[in-house]
Short mmCIF file of C-alpha atoms in Angstrom, two decimals:
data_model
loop_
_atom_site.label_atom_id
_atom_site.label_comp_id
_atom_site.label_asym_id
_atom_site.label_seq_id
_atom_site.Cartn_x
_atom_site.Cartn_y
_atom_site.Cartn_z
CA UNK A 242 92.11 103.53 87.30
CA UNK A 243 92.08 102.73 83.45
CA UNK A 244 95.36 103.46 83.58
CA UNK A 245 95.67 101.26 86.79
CA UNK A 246 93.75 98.74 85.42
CA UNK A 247 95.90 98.59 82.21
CA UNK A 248 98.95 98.51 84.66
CA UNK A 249 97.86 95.50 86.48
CA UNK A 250 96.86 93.79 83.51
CA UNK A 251 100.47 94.48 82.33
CA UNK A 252 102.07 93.41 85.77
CA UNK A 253 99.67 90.37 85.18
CA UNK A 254 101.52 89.44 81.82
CA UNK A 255 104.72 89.52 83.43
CA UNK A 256 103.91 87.99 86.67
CA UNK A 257 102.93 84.91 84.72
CA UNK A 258 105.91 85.32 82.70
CA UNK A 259 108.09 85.31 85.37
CA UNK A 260 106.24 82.54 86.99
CA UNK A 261 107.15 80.54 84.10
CA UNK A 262 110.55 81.11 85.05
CA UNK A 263 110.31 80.32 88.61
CA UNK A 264 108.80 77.27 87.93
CA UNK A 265 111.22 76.10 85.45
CA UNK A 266 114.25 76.90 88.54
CA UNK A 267 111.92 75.45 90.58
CA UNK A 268 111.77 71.98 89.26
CA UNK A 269 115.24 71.46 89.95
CA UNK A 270 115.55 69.11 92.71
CA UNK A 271 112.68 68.49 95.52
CA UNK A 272 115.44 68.65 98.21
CA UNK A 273 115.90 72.19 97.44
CA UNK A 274 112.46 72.98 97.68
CA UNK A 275 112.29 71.40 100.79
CA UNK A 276 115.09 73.95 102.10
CA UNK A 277 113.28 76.56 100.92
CA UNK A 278 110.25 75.72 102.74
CA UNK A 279 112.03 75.11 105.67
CA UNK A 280 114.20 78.06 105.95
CA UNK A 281 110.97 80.10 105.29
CA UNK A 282 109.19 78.63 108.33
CA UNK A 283 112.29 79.00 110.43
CA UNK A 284 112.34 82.14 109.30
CA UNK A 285 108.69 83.03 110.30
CA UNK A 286 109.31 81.49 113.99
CA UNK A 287 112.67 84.11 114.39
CA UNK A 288 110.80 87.29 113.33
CA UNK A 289 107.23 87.07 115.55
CA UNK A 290 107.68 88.62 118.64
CA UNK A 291 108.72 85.55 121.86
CA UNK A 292 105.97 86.89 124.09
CA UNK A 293 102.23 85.84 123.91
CA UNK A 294 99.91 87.79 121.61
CA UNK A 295 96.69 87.78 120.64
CA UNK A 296 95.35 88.81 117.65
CA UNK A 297 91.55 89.11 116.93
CA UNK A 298 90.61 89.55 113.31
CA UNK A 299 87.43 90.94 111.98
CA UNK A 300 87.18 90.28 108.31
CA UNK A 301 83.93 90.01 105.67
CA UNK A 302 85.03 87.07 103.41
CA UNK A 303 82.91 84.59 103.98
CA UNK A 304 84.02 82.44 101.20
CA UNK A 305 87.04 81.84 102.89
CA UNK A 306 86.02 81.69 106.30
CA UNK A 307 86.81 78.08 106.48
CA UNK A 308 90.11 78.04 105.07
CA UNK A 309 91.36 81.39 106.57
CA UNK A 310 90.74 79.45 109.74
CA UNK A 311 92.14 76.34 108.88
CA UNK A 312 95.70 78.80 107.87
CA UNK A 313 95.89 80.43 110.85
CA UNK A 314 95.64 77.18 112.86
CA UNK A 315 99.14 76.35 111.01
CA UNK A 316 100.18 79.53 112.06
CA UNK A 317 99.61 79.29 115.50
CA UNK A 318 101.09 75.56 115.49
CA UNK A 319 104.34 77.00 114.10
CA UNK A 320 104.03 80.26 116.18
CA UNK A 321 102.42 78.88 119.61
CA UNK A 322 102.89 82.50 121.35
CA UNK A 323 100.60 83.76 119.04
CA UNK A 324 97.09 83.23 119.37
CA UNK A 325 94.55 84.14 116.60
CA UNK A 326 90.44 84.56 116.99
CA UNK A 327 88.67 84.79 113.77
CA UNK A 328 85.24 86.52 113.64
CA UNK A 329 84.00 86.45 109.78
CA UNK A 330 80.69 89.05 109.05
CA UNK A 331 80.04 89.13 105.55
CA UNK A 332 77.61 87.54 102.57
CA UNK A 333 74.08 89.00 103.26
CA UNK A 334 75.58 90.73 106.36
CA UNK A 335 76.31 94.74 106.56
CA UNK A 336 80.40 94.49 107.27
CA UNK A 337 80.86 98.10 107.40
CA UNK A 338 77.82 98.87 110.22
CA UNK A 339 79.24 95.51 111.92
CA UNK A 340 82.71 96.99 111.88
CA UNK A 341 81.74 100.11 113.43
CA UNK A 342 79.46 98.20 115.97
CA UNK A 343 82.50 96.27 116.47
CA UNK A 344 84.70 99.16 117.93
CA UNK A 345 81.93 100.91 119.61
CA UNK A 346 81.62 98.01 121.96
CA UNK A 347 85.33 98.51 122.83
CA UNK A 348 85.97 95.14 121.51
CA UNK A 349 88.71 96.53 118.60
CA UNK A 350 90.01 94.14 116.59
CA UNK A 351 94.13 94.07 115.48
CA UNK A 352 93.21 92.97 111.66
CA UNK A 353 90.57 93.96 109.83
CA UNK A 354 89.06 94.97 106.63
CA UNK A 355 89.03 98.55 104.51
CA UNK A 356 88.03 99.23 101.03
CA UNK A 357 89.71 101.79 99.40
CA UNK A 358 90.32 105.78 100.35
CA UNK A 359 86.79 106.21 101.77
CA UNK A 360 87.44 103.80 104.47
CA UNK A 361 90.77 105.11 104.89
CA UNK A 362 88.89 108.32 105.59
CA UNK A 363 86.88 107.42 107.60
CA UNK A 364 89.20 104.64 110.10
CA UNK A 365 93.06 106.58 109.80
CA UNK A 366 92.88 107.18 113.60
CA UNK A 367 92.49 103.76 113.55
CA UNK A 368 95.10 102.69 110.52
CA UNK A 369 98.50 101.41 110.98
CA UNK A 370 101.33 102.38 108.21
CA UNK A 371 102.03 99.30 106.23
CA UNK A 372 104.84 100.60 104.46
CA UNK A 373 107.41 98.12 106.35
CA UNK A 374 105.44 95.32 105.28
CA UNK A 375 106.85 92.14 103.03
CA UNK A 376 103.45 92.14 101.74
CA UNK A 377 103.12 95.39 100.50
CA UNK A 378 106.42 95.82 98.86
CA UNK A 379 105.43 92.55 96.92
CA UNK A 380 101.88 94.37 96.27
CA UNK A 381 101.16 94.56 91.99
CA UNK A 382 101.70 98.35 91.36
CA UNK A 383 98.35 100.25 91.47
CA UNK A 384 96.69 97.87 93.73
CA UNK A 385 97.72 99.85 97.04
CA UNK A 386 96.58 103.59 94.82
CA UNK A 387 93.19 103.51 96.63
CA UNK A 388 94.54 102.98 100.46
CA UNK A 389 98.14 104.95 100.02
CA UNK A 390 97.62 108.64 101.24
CA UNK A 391 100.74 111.15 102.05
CA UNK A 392 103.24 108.32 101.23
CA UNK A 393 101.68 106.06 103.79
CA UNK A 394 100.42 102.35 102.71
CA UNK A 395 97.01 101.63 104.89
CA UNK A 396 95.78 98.47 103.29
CA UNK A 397 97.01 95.39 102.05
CA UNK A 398 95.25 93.75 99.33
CA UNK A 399 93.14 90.51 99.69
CA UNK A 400 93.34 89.41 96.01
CA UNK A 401 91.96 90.52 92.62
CA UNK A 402 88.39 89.80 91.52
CA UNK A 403 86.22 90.76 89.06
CA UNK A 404 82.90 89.94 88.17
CA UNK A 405 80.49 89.03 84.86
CA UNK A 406 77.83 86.79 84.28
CA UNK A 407 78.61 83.15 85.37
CA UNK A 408 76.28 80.79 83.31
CA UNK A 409 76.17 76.78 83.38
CA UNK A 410 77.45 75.39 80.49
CA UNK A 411 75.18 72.37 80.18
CA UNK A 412 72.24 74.55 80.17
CA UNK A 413 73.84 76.94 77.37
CA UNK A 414 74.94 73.83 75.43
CA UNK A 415 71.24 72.11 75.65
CA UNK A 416 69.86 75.60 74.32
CA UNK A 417 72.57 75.38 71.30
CA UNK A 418 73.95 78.84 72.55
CA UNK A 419 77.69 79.18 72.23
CA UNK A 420 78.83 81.45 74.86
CA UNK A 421 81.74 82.65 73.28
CA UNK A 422 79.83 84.67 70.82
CA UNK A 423 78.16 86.36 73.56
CA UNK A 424 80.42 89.66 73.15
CA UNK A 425 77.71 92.83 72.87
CA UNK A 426 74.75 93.45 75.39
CA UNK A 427 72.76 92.68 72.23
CA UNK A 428 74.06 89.53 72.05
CA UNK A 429 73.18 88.97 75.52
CA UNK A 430 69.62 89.75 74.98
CA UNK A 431 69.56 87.35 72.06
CA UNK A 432 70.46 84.49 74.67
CA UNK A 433 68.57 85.56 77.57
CA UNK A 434 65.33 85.42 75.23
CA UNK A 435 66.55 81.99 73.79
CA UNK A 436 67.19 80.60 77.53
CA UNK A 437 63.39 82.11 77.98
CA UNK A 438 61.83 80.50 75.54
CA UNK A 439 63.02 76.84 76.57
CA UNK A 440 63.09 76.94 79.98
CA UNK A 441 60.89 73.96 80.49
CA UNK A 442 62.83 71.79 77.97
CA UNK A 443 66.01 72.97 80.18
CA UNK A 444 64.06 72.32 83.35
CA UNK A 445 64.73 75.69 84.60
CA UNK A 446 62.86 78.25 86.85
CA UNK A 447 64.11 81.60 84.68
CA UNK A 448 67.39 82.58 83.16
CA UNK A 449 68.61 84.71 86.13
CA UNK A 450 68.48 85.00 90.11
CA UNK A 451 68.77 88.76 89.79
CA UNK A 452 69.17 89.27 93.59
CA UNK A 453 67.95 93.29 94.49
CA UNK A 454 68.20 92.26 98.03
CA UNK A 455 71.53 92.25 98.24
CA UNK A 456 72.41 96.13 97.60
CA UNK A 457 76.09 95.76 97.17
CA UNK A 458 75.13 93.50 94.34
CA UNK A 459 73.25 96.33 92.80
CA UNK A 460 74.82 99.37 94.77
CA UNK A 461 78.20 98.61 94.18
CA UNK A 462 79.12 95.97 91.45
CA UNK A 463 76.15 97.03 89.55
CA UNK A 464 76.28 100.27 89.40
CA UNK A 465 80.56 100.33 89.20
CA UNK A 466 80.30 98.78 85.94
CA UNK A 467 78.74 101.61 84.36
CA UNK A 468 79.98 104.76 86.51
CA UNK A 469 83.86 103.41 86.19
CA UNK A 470 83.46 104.72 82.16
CA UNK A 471 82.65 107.69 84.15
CA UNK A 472 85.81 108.07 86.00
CA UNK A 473 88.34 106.79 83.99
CA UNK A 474 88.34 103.71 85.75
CA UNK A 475 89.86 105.45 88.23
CA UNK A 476 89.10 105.43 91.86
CA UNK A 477 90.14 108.05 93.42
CA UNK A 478 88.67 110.97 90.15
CA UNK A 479 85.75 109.04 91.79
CA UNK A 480 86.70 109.74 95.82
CA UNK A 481 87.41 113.02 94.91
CA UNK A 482 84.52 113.93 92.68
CA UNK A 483 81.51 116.20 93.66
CA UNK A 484 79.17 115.39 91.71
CA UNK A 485 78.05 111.72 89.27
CA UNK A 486 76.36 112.39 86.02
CA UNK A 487 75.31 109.09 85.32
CA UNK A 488 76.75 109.04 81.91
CA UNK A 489 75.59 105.47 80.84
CA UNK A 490 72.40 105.44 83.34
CA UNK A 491 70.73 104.25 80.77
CA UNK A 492 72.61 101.56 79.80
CA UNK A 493 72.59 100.78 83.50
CA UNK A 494 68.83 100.82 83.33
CA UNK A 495 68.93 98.34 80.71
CA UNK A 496 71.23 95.23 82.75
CA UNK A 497 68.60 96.15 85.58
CA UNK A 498 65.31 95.54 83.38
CA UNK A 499 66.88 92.96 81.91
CA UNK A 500 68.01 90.64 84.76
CA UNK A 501 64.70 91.59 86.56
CA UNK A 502 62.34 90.57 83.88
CA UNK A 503 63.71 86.89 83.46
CA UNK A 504 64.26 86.04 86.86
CA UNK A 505 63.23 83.90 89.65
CA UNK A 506 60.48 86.48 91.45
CA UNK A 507 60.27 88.73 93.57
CA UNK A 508 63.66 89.48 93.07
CA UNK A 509 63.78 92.52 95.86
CA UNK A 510 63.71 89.94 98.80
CA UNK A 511 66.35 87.39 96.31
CA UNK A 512 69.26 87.20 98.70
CA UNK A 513 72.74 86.09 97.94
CA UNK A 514 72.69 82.72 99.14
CA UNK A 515 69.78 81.76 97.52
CA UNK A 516 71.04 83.13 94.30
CA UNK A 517 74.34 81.16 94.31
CA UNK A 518 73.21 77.82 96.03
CA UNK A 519 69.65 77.30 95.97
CA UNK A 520 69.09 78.51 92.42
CA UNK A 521 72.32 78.38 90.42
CA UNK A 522 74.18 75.68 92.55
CA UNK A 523 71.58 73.43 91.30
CA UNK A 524 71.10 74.11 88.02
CA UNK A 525 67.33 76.01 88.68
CA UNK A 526 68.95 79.56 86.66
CA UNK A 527 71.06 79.70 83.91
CA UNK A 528 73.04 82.79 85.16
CA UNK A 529 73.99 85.11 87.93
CA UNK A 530 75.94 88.27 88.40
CA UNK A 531 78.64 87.16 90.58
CA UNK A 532 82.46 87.22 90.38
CA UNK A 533 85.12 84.51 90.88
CA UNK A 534 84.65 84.60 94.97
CA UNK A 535 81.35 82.76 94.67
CA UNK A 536 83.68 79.64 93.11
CA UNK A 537 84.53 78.21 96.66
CA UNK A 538 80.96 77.67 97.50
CA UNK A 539 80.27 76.07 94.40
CA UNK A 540 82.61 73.77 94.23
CA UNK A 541 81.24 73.08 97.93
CA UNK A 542 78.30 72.15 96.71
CA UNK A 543 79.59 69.95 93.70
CA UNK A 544 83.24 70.30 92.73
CA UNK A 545 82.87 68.37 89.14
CA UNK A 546 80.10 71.07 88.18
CA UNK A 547 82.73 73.63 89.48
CA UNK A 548 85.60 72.85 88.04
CA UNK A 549 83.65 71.87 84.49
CA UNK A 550 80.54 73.09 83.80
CA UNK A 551 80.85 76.78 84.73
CA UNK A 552 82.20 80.03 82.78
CA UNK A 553 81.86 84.15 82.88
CA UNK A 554 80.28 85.77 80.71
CA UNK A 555 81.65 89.40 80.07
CA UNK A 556 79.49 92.59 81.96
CA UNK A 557 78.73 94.62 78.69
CA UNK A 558 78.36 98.29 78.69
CA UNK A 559 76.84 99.85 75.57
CA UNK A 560 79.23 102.62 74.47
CA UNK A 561 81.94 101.88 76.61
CA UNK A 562 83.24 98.11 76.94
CA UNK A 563 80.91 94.98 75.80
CA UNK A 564 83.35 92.11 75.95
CA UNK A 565 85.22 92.90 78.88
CA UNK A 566 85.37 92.37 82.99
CA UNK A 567 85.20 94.77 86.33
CA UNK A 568 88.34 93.55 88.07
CA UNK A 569 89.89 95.31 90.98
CA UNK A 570 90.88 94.47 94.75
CA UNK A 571 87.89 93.62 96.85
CA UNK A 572 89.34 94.42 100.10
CA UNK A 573 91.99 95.36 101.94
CA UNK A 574 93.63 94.07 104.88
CA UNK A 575 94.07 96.94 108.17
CA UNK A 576 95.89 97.11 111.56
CA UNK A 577 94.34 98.57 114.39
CA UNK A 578 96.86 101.70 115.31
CA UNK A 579 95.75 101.79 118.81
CA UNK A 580 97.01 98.02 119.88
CA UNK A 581 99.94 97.91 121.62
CA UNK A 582 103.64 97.57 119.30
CA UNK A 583 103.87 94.15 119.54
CA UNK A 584 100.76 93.32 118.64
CA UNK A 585 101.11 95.19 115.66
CA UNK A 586 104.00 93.61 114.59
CA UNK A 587 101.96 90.07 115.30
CA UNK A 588 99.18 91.20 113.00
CA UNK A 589 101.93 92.45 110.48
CA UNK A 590 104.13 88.95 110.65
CA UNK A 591 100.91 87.43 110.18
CA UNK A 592 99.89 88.85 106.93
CA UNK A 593 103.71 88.53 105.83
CA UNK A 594 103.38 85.03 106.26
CA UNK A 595 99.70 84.67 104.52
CA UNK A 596 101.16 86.45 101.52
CA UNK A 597 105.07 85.74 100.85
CA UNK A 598 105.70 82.68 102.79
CA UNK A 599 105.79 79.44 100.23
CA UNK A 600 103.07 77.88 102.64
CA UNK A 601 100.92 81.30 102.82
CA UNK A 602 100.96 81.60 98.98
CA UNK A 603 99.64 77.65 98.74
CA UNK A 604 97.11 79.03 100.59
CA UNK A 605 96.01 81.85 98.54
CA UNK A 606 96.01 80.14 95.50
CA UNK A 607 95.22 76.36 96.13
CA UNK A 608 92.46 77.10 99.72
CA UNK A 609 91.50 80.65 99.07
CA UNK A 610 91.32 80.52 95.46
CA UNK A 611 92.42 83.73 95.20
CA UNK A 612 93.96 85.64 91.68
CA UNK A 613 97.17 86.61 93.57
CA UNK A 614 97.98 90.70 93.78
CA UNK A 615 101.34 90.37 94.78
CA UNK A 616 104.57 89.80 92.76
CA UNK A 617 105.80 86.00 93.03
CA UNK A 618 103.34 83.79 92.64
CA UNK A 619 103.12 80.67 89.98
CA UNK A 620 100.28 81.19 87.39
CA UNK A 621 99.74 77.88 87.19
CA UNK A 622 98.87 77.66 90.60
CA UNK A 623 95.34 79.59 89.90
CA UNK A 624 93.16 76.25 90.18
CA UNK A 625 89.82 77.61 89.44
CA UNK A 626 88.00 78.09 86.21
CA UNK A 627 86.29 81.58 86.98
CA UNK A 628 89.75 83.07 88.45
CA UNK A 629 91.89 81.60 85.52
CA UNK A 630 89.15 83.31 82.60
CA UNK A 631 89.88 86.70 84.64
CA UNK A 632 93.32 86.11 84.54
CA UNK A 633 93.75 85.87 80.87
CA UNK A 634 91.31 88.52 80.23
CA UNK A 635 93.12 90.84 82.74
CA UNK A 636 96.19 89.78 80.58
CA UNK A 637 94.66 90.63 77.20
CA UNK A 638 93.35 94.15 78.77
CA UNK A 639 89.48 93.31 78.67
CA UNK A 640 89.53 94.18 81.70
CA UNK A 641 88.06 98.25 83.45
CA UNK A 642 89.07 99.44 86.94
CA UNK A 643 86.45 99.39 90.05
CA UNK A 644 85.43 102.73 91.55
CA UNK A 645 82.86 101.69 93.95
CA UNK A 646 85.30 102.35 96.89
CA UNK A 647 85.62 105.91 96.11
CA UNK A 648 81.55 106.00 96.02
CA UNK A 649 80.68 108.56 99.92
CA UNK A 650 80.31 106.77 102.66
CA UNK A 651 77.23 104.50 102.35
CA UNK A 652 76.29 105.72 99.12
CA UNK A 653 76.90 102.93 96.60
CA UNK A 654 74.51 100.37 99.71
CA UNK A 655 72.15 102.58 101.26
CA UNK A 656 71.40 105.05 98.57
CA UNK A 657 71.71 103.85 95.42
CA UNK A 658 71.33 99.96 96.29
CA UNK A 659 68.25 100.75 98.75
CA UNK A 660 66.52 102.79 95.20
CA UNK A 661 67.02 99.84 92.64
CA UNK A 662 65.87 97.48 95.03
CA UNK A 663 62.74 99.63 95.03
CA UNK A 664 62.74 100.36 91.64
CA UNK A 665 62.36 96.73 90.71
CA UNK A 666 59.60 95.99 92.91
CA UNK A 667 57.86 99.25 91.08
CA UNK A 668 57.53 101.48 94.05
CA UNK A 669 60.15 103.70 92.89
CA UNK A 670 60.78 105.31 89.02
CA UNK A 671 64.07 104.94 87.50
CA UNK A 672 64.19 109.21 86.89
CA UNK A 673 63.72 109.34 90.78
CA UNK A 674 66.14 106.66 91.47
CA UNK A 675 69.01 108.70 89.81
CA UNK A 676 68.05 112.21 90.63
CA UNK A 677 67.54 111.29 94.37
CA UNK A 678 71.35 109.16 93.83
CA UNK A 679 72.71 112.47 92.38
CA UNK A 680 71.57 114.86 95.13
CA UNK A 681 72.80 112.04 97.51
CA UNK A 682 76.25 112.10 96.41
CA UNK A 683 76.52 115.87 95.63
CA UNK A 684 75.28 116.65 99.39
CA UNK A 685 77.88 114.33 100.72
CA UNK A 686 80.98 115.94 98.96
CA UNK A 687 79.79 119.41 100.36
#
């Protein structure tokens, strides 16, 4: 996936290059526009099906629950045959037990959400082909790699993310630290320990909200940051590997101790939510490990400190990359295989519209906040200050793939997540935490 990641970051360069252009056309005359959008929602009426369907999505974003909801009640004003339940389980919630919960029950849903080629695994009985999709012929080459097996596209991509350490600029700025020298893990520790040392003239709790709780914090963004060195950046050498070495473990040990030491305590029971809004949203930490989803519920919160007064700090790995982000696709969207045809092609139309459509794309950029991965989108339409800093570093390449969705099935969570968060509370020694995550993942690929 280095080379993937390089390839998007490429695609990247010329999306915005081309978007450049389009907007230039595109400035023409209003009118035109206006044709545009109406032929496209004409357009959208002809191709869903006449009859009425209902589609019942299951999905784990729940930073867009709000405005996924508010786009498909356009949809369904512009389509009225087609009727659309949302059901959003995500944040502090398990998405992959609910998901299998979900189907047990008999309650399937059409749309729902895999993350790479260990979902695909484990749901193709359950995966449509996606191959005839707009979507997915407008995909950014190498973002479909992970959910494309035996020339069959399973997955459509939610967006690109990626992930650092967002700090508040007022709080750097009163502690005279410029952030933009921040470029090594040593430099890191040089701020950290500044932070530490004022925090009562910066009226803060501690540097970080570190939160252990949450094991995909730890379990998968974590710990992808310094496996992907590992596996080329690359996915599926990850899916398809037998063993994990734990090349930079103890570099990995290092970001652990380090965000555990200056943080709000305890930080195994530190959940998500208090991390972003209790803590950070109001200025009580000076950082958090978090990527450009958590931008949304911040600007919730207070949209001048959103849009002004936040920034990413690079995710350093000693040896490997120090001034650079994890960026990959988060999530993919999946159609149930065992609905009936026509509500396939409902679910399908659907995400056509969400992703190609003029109004759909609006959405994605301007509601979801989403760093588009499909072809034909305007740069300049990226509104957010965490999602525009990924974008430019994606197009200058400091930027290294994700690998956490090749991790076995509940590894990355239950395993390796479930060990740190008992490693920080000292019940658990960091040797034991990676020999019992090695034995974990070499019994699974047996």
């Amino acid at each position: 996936m280095r080379k993937t990641s390089k390839v998007i970051a490429l695609l990247l360069v010329l999306l915005m290059a081309f978007s450049v252009l389009i907007t230039g056309c595109g400035n023409s005359t209003k009118s035109d526009q206006s044709k545009t959008s109406e032929n496209s929602s004409t357009q959208n009426k002809t191709e869903t099906t006449s009859q009425p369907v209902t589609l019942d999505i299951f999905q784990f974003k729940v930073e867009i629950k709000d405005a996924l909801q508010n786009a498909i009640n356009t949809y369904m004003k512009e389509n009225p045959n087609v009727k659309i339940n949302l059901e959003t389980v995500g944040g502090g919630q398990d998405y992959g037990a609910a998901l299998k919960a979900k189907f047990n029950s008999g309650s399937e849903p059409a749309i729902y959400n895999v993350g790479g080629p260990q979902d695909v695994a484990t749901w193709k009985p359950k995966l449509a082909d996606l191959s005839d999709t707009k979507a997915a012929k407008a995909a950014l080459p190498g973002t479909l790699t992970g959910v494309t097996q035996d020339g069959k596209i399973y997955g459509l991509p939610f967006d690109l993310e990626g992930y650092g350490l967002i700090y508040n600029k007022q709080i750097f700025s009163k502690a005279g630290i410029d952030p933009s020298s921040i470029k090594t893990f040593d430099a890191l520790v040089n701020a950290v320990k500044t932070l530490d040392s004022k925090k009562k003239e910066l009226g803060i709790e501690a540097v970080f909200a570190f939160p252990a709780k949450e094991t995909w914090v730890t379990g998968l963004h974590l710990s992808n940051a310094f496996l992907s060195p590992e596996f080329d950046g690359d996915v599926m050498k990850a899916f398809n590997s037998k063993t994990v070495d734990f090349k930079y473990g103890d570099a990995m040990k290092q970001m652990i101790d380090l965000q555990n030491k200056y943080s709000v305590q305890p930080t195994a029971s530190l959940d998500y939510s208090t991390q972003v809004e209790k803590l950070f949203g109001t200025g009580k930490v000076a950082m958090i490990q978090q990527g450009n989803w958590v931008y949304p519920t911040l600007e919730s919160l207070d949209k001048n400190f959103a849009q002004n007064d936040i920034g990413m700090l690079p995710y350093p790995v000693p040896g490997y990359k120090e001034d650079s982000y994890p960026e990959g696709v988060p999530m993919y969207w999946a159609v149930n295989s065992d609905k009936p045809a026509d509500v396939q092609k409902a679910a399908k139309d659907f995400l056509d519209w969400l992703y190609t459509s003029d109004e759909g794309k609006q959405i994605v950029t301007q509601q979801f906040k989403f760093v588009p991965a499909y072809t034909g989108y305007n740069s300049n339409s990226i509104s957010d200050p965490l999602g525009m800093q990924l974008f430019v570093a994606a197009s200058q390449g400091k930027t290294y793939g994700w690998v956490f969705m090749g991790y076995p099935n509940n590894w990355g969570q239950n395993v390796l997540g479930a060990d740190i968060q008992l490693y920080v509370n000292g019940s658990l020694s960091w040797d034991k935490v990676i020999s019992h995550a090695k034995q974990a993942w070499a019994d699974a690929r047996k």
